[in-house]
Coordinates of C-alpha atoms and ligand atoms in Angstrom, one line a residue:
X1 CA 66.1 85.9 159.5
X2 CA 68.0 83.2 161.4
X3 CA 68.8 80.1 159.4
X4 CA 69.4 76.6 160.6
X5 CA 72.8 75.4 159.5
X6 CA 73.5 71.8 158.7
X7 CA 76.7 71.6 160.7
X8 CA 77.3 67.9 161.2
X9 CA 80.0 65.7 159.6
X10 CA 78.1 64.2 156.7
X11 CA 81.3 62.5 155.5
X12 CA 81.3 60.3 158.6
X13 CA 77.8 59.0 157.9
X14 CA 76.7 56.4 155.3
X15 CA 74.8 57.8 152.4
X16 CA 71.4 56.6 153.7
X17 CA 72.2 58.0 157.2
X18 CA 73.2 61.4 155.7
X19 CA 70.0 61.5 153.6
X20 CA 67.9 60.8 156.7
X21 CA 69.8 63.4 158.6
X22 CA 69.2 66.0 155.8
X23 CA 65.5 65.2 155.7
X24 CA 65.2 65.5 159.5
X25 CA 66.9 68.8 159.5
X26 CA 64.8 70.0 156.6
X27 CA 61.6 69.0 158.3
X28 CA 62.7 70.7 161.5
X29 CA 63.5 73.9 159.6
X30 CA 60.3 73.8 157.6
X31 CA 58.3 73.5 160.9
X32 CA 60.2 76.4 162.4
X33 CA 59.6 78.7 159.5
X34 CA 55.9 77.7 159.3
X35 CA 55.4 78.4 162.9
X36 CA 57.2 81.7 162.6
X37 CA 54.9 82.8 159.8
X38 CA 51.8 81.5 161.5
X39 CA 51.2 78.8 158.9
X40 CA 51.2 75.8 161.2
X41 CA 47.6 76.0 162.3
X42 CA 44.6 74.6 160.4
X43 CA 44.4 72.6 157.2
X44 CA 46.4 73.6 154.1
X45 CA 44.3 75.6 151.6
X46 CA 45.8 75.5 148.1
X47 CA 45.1 78.3 145.7
X48 CA 42.5 77.4 143.0
X49 CA 41.9 79.6 140.0
X50 CA 38.4 81.1 140.5
X51 CA 35.9 79.5 138.3
X52 CA 35.1 81.7 135.4
X53 CA 31.8 82.2 133.7
X54 CA 32.0 80.3 130.4
X55 CA 31.7 81.9 127.0
X56 CA 29.1 79.8 125.4
X57 CA 28.0 79.2 121.8
X58 CA 24.6 80.7 122.5
X59 CA 26.3 84.0 123.5
X60 CA 28.1 84.3 120.2
X61 CA 25.6 86.7 118.7
X62 CA 25.7 89.2 121.6
X63 CA 29.3 88.9 122.9
X64 CA 32.1 91.0 121.4
X65 CA 35.6 89.5 121.3
X66 CA 38.3 92.1 122.0
X67 CA 41.9 91.7 121.0
X68 CA 44.9 93.9 120.1
X69 CA 48.6 94.4 120.6
X70 CA 49.8 93.9 117.0
X71 CA 50.1 96.3 114.1
X72 CA 47.0 97.7 112.4
X73 CA 47.6 95.5 109.4
X74 CA 47.7 92.3 111.4
X75 CA 44.7 93.4 113.5
X76 CA 42.5 94.2 110.6
X77 CA 42.9 90.8 108.9
X78 CA 42.5 88.9 112.1
X79 CA 39.3 90.9 112.8
X80 CA 38.1 89.9 109.3
X81 CA 38.6 86.2 110.0
X82 CA 36.8 86.4 113.3
X83 CA 33.9 88.2 111.6
X84 CA 33.9 85.7 108.7
X85 CA 33.5 82.9 111.3
X86 CA 30.5 84.6 112.7
X87 CA 31.9 86.4 115.7
X88 CA 31.5 90.0 116.8
X89 CA 35.0 91.4 117.2
X90 CA 36.6 94.7 118.1
X91 CA 40.2 95.8 118.0
X92 CA 41.6 97.5 121.1
X93 CA 43.3 100.9 120.5
X94 CA 47.1 101.0 120.3
X95 CA 48.3 101.0 124.0
X96 CA 49.5 104.5 125.2
X97 CA 51.2 105.9 128.2
X98 CA 48.0 106.3 130.2
X99 CA 47.3 102.6 129.6
X100 CA 50.8 101.9 130.9
X101 CA 50.1 103.9 134.0
X102 CA 46.7 102.2 134.6
X103 CA 48.5 98.8 134.2
X104 CA 50.9 99.9 137.0
X105 CA 48.1 101.2 139.1
X106 CA 46.0 98.0 139.0
X107 CA 48.7 95.3 138.4
X108 CA 51.4 93.8 140.5
X109 CA 54.7 95.5 141.1
X110 CA 57.8 94.4 139.2
X111 CA 56.2 93.4 135.9
X112 CA 57.8 94.0 132.5
X113 CA 56.5 96.9 130.6
X114 CA 54.5 95.1 127.9
X115 CA 52.5 93.6 130.7
X116 CA 51.6 97.1 132.0
X117 CA 50.9 98.4 128.6
X118 CA 48.6 95.6 127.5
X119 CA 46.9 95.0 130.8
X120 CA 46.3 98.7 131.3
X121 CA 45.1 99.0 127.7
X122 CA 42.3 96.5 128.3
X123 CA 41.3 98.2 131.5
X124 CA 41.4 101.6 129.8
X125 CA 39.1 100.4 127.0
X126 CA 36.6 98.9 129.5
X127 CA 36.6 102.1 131.4
X128 CA 35.9 104.0 128.1
X129 CA 32.9 101.7 127.5
X130 CA 31.7 102.7 131.0
X131 CA 32.1 106.3 130.3
X132 CA 30.0 105.9 127.1
X133 CA 27.1 104.7 129.4
X134 CA 27.5 101.0 129.6
X135 CA 27.1 99.4 133.1
X136 CA 29.9 97.3 134.5
X137 CA 27.8 94.2 134.5
X138 CA 26.8 94.8 130.8
X139 CA 30.5 95.1 129.9
X140 CA 31.3 91.9 131.8
X141 CA 28.5 90.0 130.2
X142 CA 28.9 91.3 126.6
X143 CA 32.6 91.4 126.1
X144 CA 35.5 88.9 126.3
X145 CA 39.2 89.4 125.8
X146 CA 41.2 87.1 123.5
X147 CA 45.0 87.0 124.0
X148 CA 48.1 84.9 123.9
X149 CA 49.3 83.0 127.0
X150 CA 52.3 81.0 128.0
X151 CA 53.7 79.1 130.9
X152 CA 56.8 81.2 130.9
X153 CA 59.7 81.0 131.6
X154 CA 59.7 84.8 131.4
X155 CA 56.9 87.0 132.7
X156 CA 54.8 86.1 129.7
X157 CA 53.7 83.2 131.9
X158 CA 52.1 85.8 134.3
X159 CA 50.0 87.7 131.7
X160 CA 46.9 85.7 132.3
X161 CA 46.9 86.2 136.1
X162 CA 47.9 89.9 135.6
X163 CA 44.9 90.5 133.4
X164 CA 42.6 88.9 136.0
X165 CA 44.2 90.8 138.9
X166 CA 44.0 94.2 137.1
X167 CA 40.5 93.5 136.0
X168 CA 39.5 92.6 139.5
X169 CA 41.2 95.7 141.0
X170 CA 39.5 97.9 138.4
X171 CA 36.1 96.6 139.3
X172 CA 35.6 94.2 136.4
X173 CA 35.7 91.0 138.4
X174 CA 34.4 88.1 136.3
X175 CA 35.4 89.6 132.9
X176 CA 36.4 86.7 130.7
X177 CA 39.9 86.2 129.3
X178 CA 40.3 83.6 126.5
X179 CA 43.8 82.3 125.9
X180 CA 45.8 81.2 122.9
X181 CA 48.5 79.2 124.6
X182 CA 52.0 79.5 123.3
X183 CA 52.9 75.9 124.0
X184 CA 49.7 74.0 123.9
X185 CA 47.9 75.6 120.9
X186 CA 44.5 77.1 121.4
X187 CA 42.5 76.8 124.6
X188 CA 39.6 78.7 125.9
X189 CA 40.4 79.5 129.5
X190 CA 36.6 79.2 130.1
X191 CA 36.8 75.6 128.7
X192 CA 33.6 76.2 126.7
X193 CA 32.9 76.3 123.0
X194 CA 31.9 80.0 122.6
X195 CA 35.1 80.4 120.6
X196 CA 35.3 77.3 118.4
X197 CA 38.6 76.5 116.7
X198 CA 37.4 75.0 113.5
X199 CA 39.5 74.2 110.4
X200 CA 38.1 77.3 108.7
X201 CA 39.0 79.5 111.7
X202 CA 42.6 78.0 112.0
X203 CA 43.3 78.4 108.3
X204 CA 41.8 81.8 108.2
X205 CA 44.1 82.9 111.1
X206 CA 47.1 81.3 109.4
X207 CA 46.4 83.3 106.2
X208 CA 45.7 86.5 108.2
X209 CA 49.0 86.3 110.1
X210 CA 51.0 85.8 107.0
X211 CA 49.2 88.6 105.1
X212 CA 49.6 90.9 108.0
X213 CA 53.3 90.2 108.2
X214 CA 54.0 90.7 104.5
X215 CA 51.8 93.8 104.1
X216 CA 53.5 95.2 107.2
X217 CA 56.9 94.7 105.8
X218 CA 55.9 96.0 102.3
X219 CA 54.5 99.3 103.6
X220 CA 57.8 100.1 105.4
X221 CA 59.7 99.1 102.4
X222 CA 57.8 101.3 99.9
X223 CA 56.8 104.4 101.9
X224 CA 60.2 105.9 102.5
X225 CA 60.7 106.0 98.7
X226 CA 57.2 107.2 97.6
X227 CA 57.2 109.9 95.0
X228 CA 53.9 111.4 96.2
X229 CA 53.7 111.9 99.9
X230 CA 50.8 110.0 101.6
X231 CA 50.0 107.8 98.6
X232 CA 51.5 104.6 100.2
X233 CA 49.3 104.9 103.2
X234 CA 46.2 105.6 101.1
X235 CA 46.8 102.7 98.8
X236 CA 47.7 100.3 101.6
X237 CA 44.5 101.1 103.4
X238 CA 42.5 100.4 100.3
X239 CA 44.4 97.1 99.7
X240 CA 43.8 96.0 103.3
X241 CA 40.1 96.7 102.9
X242 CA 40.1 94.4 99.9
X243 CA 41.9 91.6 101.7
X244 CA 39.6 92.0 104.7
X245 CA 36.6 91.7 102.5
X246 CA 38.0 88.5 100.9
X247 CA 38.8 87.0 104.3
X248 CA 35.4 88.0 105.8
X249 CA 33.1 87.2 102.9
X250 CA 34.6 84.1 101.2
X251 CA 32.3 81.2 101.7
X252 CA 34.0 78.3 103.5
X253 CA 34.4 75.2 101.4
X254 CA 31.9 72.4 102.1
X255 CA 32.3 69.1 100.3
X256 CA 28.6 68.4 100.2
X257 CA 27.9 71.7 98.5
X258 CA 31.0 72.7 96.5
X259 CA 32.0 69.4 94.9
X260 CA 30.4 68.4 91.6
X261 CA 26.9 67.3 92.2
X262 CA 27.5 63.6 91.6
X263 CA 30.2 63.6 94.3
X264 CA 28.3 65.9 96.6
X265 CA 25.3 63.6 96.5
X266 CA 27.4 60.6 97.7
X267 CA 29.0 62.8 100.4
X268 CA 25.7 64.0 101.7
X269 CA 24.7 60.4 102.4
X270 CA 27.8 59.9 104.6
X271 CA 27.9 63.4 106.1
X272 CA 29.5 63.3 109.6
X273 CA 31.4 60.0 109.0
X274 CA 35.0 60.1 110.2
X275 CA 36.4 59.8 106.7
X276 CA 34.1 62.5 105.4
X277 CA 35.3 64.9 108.1
X278 CA 38.9 64.2 107.0
X279 CA 38.2 64.6 103.4
X280 CA 36.3 67.8 104.0
X281 CA 39.1 69.2 106.1
X282 CA 41.8 68.4 103.5
X283 CA 39.7 70.1 100.8
X284 CA 39.1 73.1 103.0
X285 CA 42.9 73.4 103.4
X286 CA 43.3 73.2 99.6
X287 CA 40.6 75.8 99.1
X288 CA 41.8 78.2 101.8
X289 CA 45.4 78.2 100.4
X290 CA 44.9 77.8 96.7
X291 CA 41.2 78.8 96.1
X292 CA 40.3 81.2 93.4
X293 CA 39.1 84.1 95.6
X294 CA 42.4 84.0 97.5
X295 CA 44.5 84.1 94.3
X296 CA 42.3 86.8 92.8
X297 CA 42.5 89.0 95.9
X298 CA 46.3 88.7 96.0
X299 CA 46.5 89.6 92.3
X300 CA 44.2 92.7 92.8
X301 CA 46.3 93.9 95.8
X302 CA 49.5 93.4 93.8
X303 CA 48.1 95.6 91.0
X304 CA 46.9 98.2 93.5
X305 CA 50.2 98.5 95.2
X306 CA 51.9 98.7 91.8
X307 CA 50.3 102.1 91.3
X308 CA 52.5 103.7 93.9
X309 CA 55.4 105.5 92.2
X310 CA 58.8 105.2 94.0
X311 CA 62.1 107.1 93.7
X312 CA 64.8 104.5 94.5
X313 CA 67.6 107.0 94.3
X314 CA 66.8 108.5 97.7
X315 CA 69.7 107.5 99.9
X316 CA 68.5 106.1 103.2
X317 CA 70.1 103.9 105.9
X318 CA 68.3 100.6 106.4
X319 CA 67.5 100.1 110.1
X320 CA 66.6 96.5 111.1
X321 CA 64.4 96.3 114.1
X322 CA 64.9 93.5 116.6
X323 CA 64.2 93.0 120.3
X324 CA 61.4 91.7 122.4
X325 CA 58.3 90.4 120.6
X326 CA 55.8 93.0 121.6
X327 CA 58.2 96.0 121.8
X328 CA 59.3 95.4 118.2
X329 CA 55.8 95.1 116.8
X330 CA 53.7 97.7 118.6
X331 CA 53.3 101.0 116.7
X332 CA 52.7 103.4 119.6
X333 CA 54.0 104.7 122.9
X334 CA 55.1 101.1 123.8
X335 CA 58.2 101.7 121.7
X336 CA 58.1 105.5 121.5
X337 CA 56.5 105.4 118.1
X338 CA 60.0 104.3 116.9
X339 CA 59.1 103.3 113.3
X340 CA 57.4 106.6 112.6
X341 CA 60.3 108.5 114.2
X342 CA 62.9 106.6 112.2
X343 CA 61.1 107.2 108.9
X344 CA 60.8 110.9 109.8
X345 CA 64.5 111.0 110.4
X346 CA 65.1 109.6 106.9
X347 CA 65.6 105.9 107.5
X348 CA 64.1 102.8 105.8
X349 CA 62.8 100.5 108.6
X350 CA 63.1 96.7 108.2
X351 CA 60.4 95.3 110.5
X352 CA 60.3 91.8 111.9
X353 CA 57.5 89.4 110.9
X354 CA 55.6 87.3 113.5
X355 CA 56.4 84.4 111.2
X356 CA 60.0 84.3 112.4
X357 CA 58.7 83.7 116.0
X358 CA 56.3 81.0 114.9
X359 CA 59.2 79.3 113.0
X360 CA 61.3 79.7 116.1
X361 CA 58.8 78.0 118.3
X362 CA 58.5 75.0 115.9
X363 CA 62.3 74.9 115.7
X364 CA 62.7 74.8 119.5
X365 CA 60.3 71.9 119.8
X366 CA 62.3 70.0 117.1
X367 CA 65.4 70.8 119.1
X368 CA 63.8 69.5 122.2
X369 CA 62.9 66.2 120.6
X370 CA 66.5 65.9 119.4
X371 CA 67.9 66.6 122.8
X372 CA 65.5 64.3 124.7
X373 CA 65.5 61.5 122.1
X374 CA 64.6 58.3 124.0
X375 CA 64.8 59.8 127.4
X376 CA 61.7 59.9 129.4
X377 CA 61.8 61.9 132.6
X378 CA 65.0 60.9 134.4
X379 CA 65.5 57.7 132.3
X380 CA 68.5 56.7 130.2
X381 CA 68.6 55.2 126.7
X382 CA 68.2 51.4 126.7
X383 CA 71.4 49.5 126.0
X384 CA 72.5 48.9 122.4
X385 CA 71.6 45.2 122.4
X386 CA 67.9 46.0 123.1
X387 CA 67.4 46.5 119.4
X388 CA 63.6 46.4 119.5
X389 CA 63.2 49.1 122.1
X390 CA 65.9 51.2 120.3
X391 CA 64.1 50.8 117.0
X392 CA 60.8 51.8 118.6
X393 CA 62.4 55.0 120.1
X394 CA 64.0 55.8 116.8
X395 CA 60.7 55.4 114.9
X396 CA 58.7 57.5 117.5
X397 CA 61.4 60.2 117.3
X398 CA 61.5 60.3 113.5
X399 CA 57.7 60.4 113.3
X400 CA 57.5 63.4 115.7
X401 CA 60.3 65.3 114.0
X402 CA 58.9 64.6 110.5
X403 CA 55.5 66.1 111.5
X404 CA 57.1 69.2 112.7
X405 CA 59.4 69.5 109.7
X406 CA 56.4 69.2 107.5
X407 CA 54.7 72.0 109.5
X408 CA 57.8 74.1 109.1
X409 CA 58.0 73.4 105.3
X410 CA 54.2 74.2 104.9
X411 CA 54.4 77.4 106.9
X412 CA 57.5 78.6 105.1
X413 CA 56.1 77.6 101.7
X414 CA 52.9 79.4 102.2
X415 CA 54.6 82.5 103.5
X416 CA 56.9 82.7 100.5
X417 CA 54.0 82.0 98.1
X418 CA 52.3 85.2 99.4
X419 CA 55.6 87.1 99.2
X420 CA 55.8 86.1 95.5
X421 CA 52.2 86.8 94.7
X422 CA 52.5 90.3 96.1
X423 CA 55.5 91.2 94.0
X424 CA 58.5 89.5 95.7
X425 CA 59.8 92.5 97.4
X426 CA 59.3 91.4 101.0
X427 CA 62.0 89.2 102.6
X428 CA 61.7 85.5 102.9
X429 CA 61.6 84.0 106.4
X430 CA 65.0 83.7 107.9
X431 CA 66.3 80.2 108.2
X432 CA 66.1 79.1 111.9
X433 CA 69.0 76.6 111.5
X434 CA 71.2 79.4 110.3
X435 CA 70.0 81.7 113.1
X436 CA 70.8 79.0 115.6
X437 CA 74.3 78.5 114.2
X438 CA 75.0 82.2 114.3
X439 CA 73.5 82.9 117.8
X440 CA 74.5 79.8 119.7
X441 CA 78.2 80.7 120.3
X442 CA 77.0 83.8 122.1
X443 CA 73.6 82.8 123.6
X444 CA 72.7 79.2 124.4
X445 CA 70.0 78.3 121.9
X446 CA 68.4 76.0 124.5
X447 CA 67.7 78.9 126.8
X448 CA 64.1 79.7 126.4
X449 CA 62.0 82.8 127.2
X450 CA 61.1 85.8 125.1
X451 CA 63.1 85.7 121.8
X452 CA 65.8 83.4 123.2
X453 CA 68.9 83.4 121.1
X454 CA 67.1 85.2 118.2
X455 CA 68.0 88.7 119.2
X456 CA 71.7 88.0 119.1
X457 CA 71.4 85.8 116.0
X458 CA 69.4 88.5 114.1
X459 CA 71.9 91.2 114.9
X460 CA 74.7 89.1 113.4
X461 CA 72.6 87.9 110.4
X462 CA 71.3 91.3 109.2
X463 CA 74.7 93.0 109.7
X464 CA 76.7 90.2 108.1
X465 CA 74.4 89.6 105.1
X466 CA 74.5 93.3 104.1
X467 CA 70.8 93.7 104.8
X468 CA 71.0 96.6 107.3
X469 CA 73.2 99.5 108.0
X470 CA 72.2 99.5 111.7
X471 CA 70.4 97.2 114.0
X472 CA 68.1 98.7 116.6
X473 CA 67.0 96.5 119.5
X474 CA 63.8 97.5 121.3
X475 CA 63.7 96.0 124.7
X476 CA 61.2 96.7 127.4
X477 CA 62.1 97.8 130.8
X478 CA 62.3 94.8 133.1
X479 CA 62.5 92.2 130.3
X480 CA 64.4 89.2 131.6
X481 CA 65.5 87.5 128.3
X482 CA 66.3 90.8 126.6
X483 CA 68.5 91.8 129.5
X484 CA 70.4 88.5 129.0
X485 CA 70.7 89.2 125.3
X486 CA 72.2 92.6 126.0
X487 CA 75.0 91.0 128.0
X488 CA 75.7 88.7 125.0
X489 CA 75.4 91.5 122.5
X490 CA 78.5 93.2 123.9
X491 CA 80.5 90.1 123.0
X492 CA 78.9 90.1 119.5
X493 CA 79.7 93.8 118.9
X494 CA 83.4 93.3 119.9
X495 CA 83.6 90.4 117.4
X496 CA 81.9 92.3 114.5
X497 CA 83.7 95.6 114.5
X498 CA 81.7 97.3 111.7
X499 CA 78.3 96.7 113.3
X500 CA 76.2 99.6 114.3
X501 CA 74.0 98.2 117.1
X502 CA 71.9 100.1 119.5
X503 CA 69.8 98.6 122.3
X504 CA 67.0 100.9 123.5
X505 CA 65.0 100.2 126.7
X506 CA 61.4 101.2 126.2
X507 CA 60.3 102.0 129.7
X508 CA 57.1 103.9 129.0
X509 CA 58.9 107.2 130.0
X510 CA 62.0 108.9 128.7
X511 CA 61.0 109.1 125.0
X512 CA 63.2 112.2 124.3
X513 CA 66.2 110.4 125.7
X514 CA 65.5 107.3 123.6
X515 CA 65.0 109.4 120.4
X516 CA 68.2 111.3 120.9
X517 CA 70.2 108.1 121.4
X518 CA 68.7 106.7 118.2
X519 CA 69.4 109.9 116.4
X520 CA 73.1 109.6 117.3
X521 CA 73.4 106.1 116.0
X522 CA 71.3 106.9 113.0
X523 CA 73.7 109.7 112.1
X524 CA 76.4 107.1 111.8
X525 CA 74.2 104.8 109.8
X526 CA 73.3 107.7 107.4
X527 CA 77.0 108.4 106.8
X528 CA 77.5 104.8 106.1
X529 CA 74.7 104.8 103.6
X530 CA 75.9 108.0 101.9
X531 CA 79.4 106.7 101.6
X532 CA 78.2 103.4 100.2
X533 CA 76.1 105.2 97.6
X534 CA 79.0 107.5 96.6
X535 CA 81.2 104.4 96.2
X536 CA 78.6 102.6 94.1
X537 CA 78.4 105.7 91.8
X538 CA 82.1 105.8 91.5
X539 CA 82.4 102.0 90.9
X540 CA 79.8 102.1 88.2
X541 CA 81.0 105.3 86.6
X542 CA 77.5 106.8 86.8
X543 CA 76.2 110.1 88.0
X544 CA 73.1 110.8 90.0
X545 CA 71.7 112.9 87.1
X546 CA 72.5 110.2 84.6
X547 CA 70.7 107.6 86.8
X548 CA 67.6 109.9 87.1
X549 CA 67.5 110.5 83.3
X550 CA 67.7 106.7 82.6
X551 CA 64.9 106.0 85.2
X552 CA 62.7 108.7 83.7
X553 CA 63.1 107.1 80.3
X554 CA 62.2 103.7 81.8
X555 CA 59.1 104.3 84.0
X556 CA 58.7 100.6 84.9
X557 CA 61.7 101.2 87.2
X558 CA 59.6 103.5 89.3
X559 CA 57.2 100.7 90.2
X560 CA 57.6 99.3 93.7
X561 CA 57.5 95.7 92.4
X562 CA 60.3 96.2 90.0
X563 CA 63.0 93.7 91.0
X564 CA 66.4 95.1 91.9
X565 CA 68.9 92.3 92.6
X566 CA 71.0 92.5 95.7
X567 CA 74.7 93.2 95.1
X568 CA 77.1 91.5 97.5
X569 CA 78.5 93.9 100.0
X570 CA 75.9 96.6 99.3
X571 CA 73.1 97.3 101.8
X572 CA 71.2 100.4 100.8
X573 CA 68.3 100.4 98.3
X574 CA 69.7 103.4 96.4
X575 CA 73.2 101.9 96.2
X576 CA 71.9 98.5 95.0
X577 CA 69.7 100.3 92.4
X578 CA 72.8 102.1 91.0
X579 CA 74.6 98.9 90.7
X580 CA 71.7 97.4 88.9
X581 CA 71.3 100.4 86.6
X582 CA 75.0 100.1 85.6
X583 CA 74.4 96.4 84.8
X584 CA 71.3 97.2 82.8
X585 CA 72.9 100.0 80.9
X586 CA 76.0 97.8 80.2
X587 CA 73.7 95.1 78.8
X588 CA 72.1 97.7 76.6
X589 CA 68.6 96.9 77.8
X590 CA 66.0 99.5 76.9
Ligands
LIG1 S1 60.0 88.6 126.7 FE1 60.5 90.1 128.3 S2 59.0 91.8 128.0 FE2 58.2 90.0 126.9 S3 56.9 89.0 128.4 FE3 58.9 88.1 128.6 S4 59.9 89.2 130.3 FE4 58.1 90.4 129.5

């Protein structure tokens, strides 16, 4: 296409003359291009998002909310919270390759593969409803889809429109998509109150996400060492049932009903007043987080999980999973069933909690406040002598940061409280400030999109802190931020020579190739784990048989919640266990 060149001597013009000249040339070029494309006739018609039928409160009883895309543990507790708040709710199946292909068929070209998998999965599910005899209009009227949205900067920003496009192309035009916005909190795209974000709903979801994360980590932590094959899955399913029952059936706290009668009576007289709503909300928070049913349910689950017998002397490499948010969470074709494959190959998988990402988002907002302190769009800080304005800016800044720091502390505190209540074997959330410190020299921590600097930082963190023998990064085909991270990871690997790091692109095809690459790296990690175990036996002067005999004589050591301290420089569970046995024997503890 011919391009107009600005070939005039700008340096001979004054600055306002050159600005005018540039604007004139730009207008000329714009007009030329518009005429070439046939866009210069008629009034300009901007795109407007088509109005969507709202999801109203009256429909709650007959409309089913669909959602999915996480692990079965997260999904089950989230479903229980929806149900507890009075919604009909169904979990979508785990996305598979045929969903991916449907996503490609009905969506735009050039999307990243989580878009194809998740969009196609929704279409596939709606088609399955149709094949079960439901009419298209019934499906459109009686189902809505709940998902996360974002304004980017990566293709996450396009998900909402991709869902709408694919639904339209598949003949489900008008199907409603409700969004949970990454940056703005919760919003119903329909703008209506069919899905109402109450204090009970918010707190329930908060608990559900944390419980999902911790139970997910624990199952991967215990199952590789189970003494009786299949018992972990069985017990975890029962435990999840118990947690779901608690989340679904617990009565929400109401001040006018649940406070002692003399107080409740007073409250009833002022029900609906601003102060009463505040007090009720605060008491709801207290009850949700510290209430008796919650504590009792956690204790029951703790005891249930404690019935699984483990053999900690099985030598297994620990593989830390990092990568793109969706690819590192899904448990199906979207990452080639990678966790199942790794366990089958003899590894212990260390999964990533969603909590890290939530903490990352809070941390990034704090960082933004720090960077933009006192600077409105295009402005500069007022001069030093304007003390009043400066003090106002300082106060506003400190107030905003303090609120977020409080949110950070509450989130972390609650997460760790559940970890402790369930036996203290799941990891604590990784400190975001440390991750930023580790990742920033390789990947600018202000660069947003996807996992930002986290992929690089986690690789260094887990390798350096002796928490994993190998780090496996699952990155979807066409993922912009993950591709950037890959570039930075080569610098990381050259700086940390002992690291076993493998990036795998999960393209929806090529499973055999991906598995065989993982097998090769895993072979190296297995050798590392075996060598480490042998060294620990030698250092401690123990034999495997001696260790087994001691554990047989002390059956409490076969319980999954038994606390084995981490020995510096030792990664594997079996190796750490040997070091602990040596300590325990030396101390002469029975
Ligand atoms: S992080 Fe990557 S895979 Fe995920 S939505 Fe963004 S571009 Fe797509």
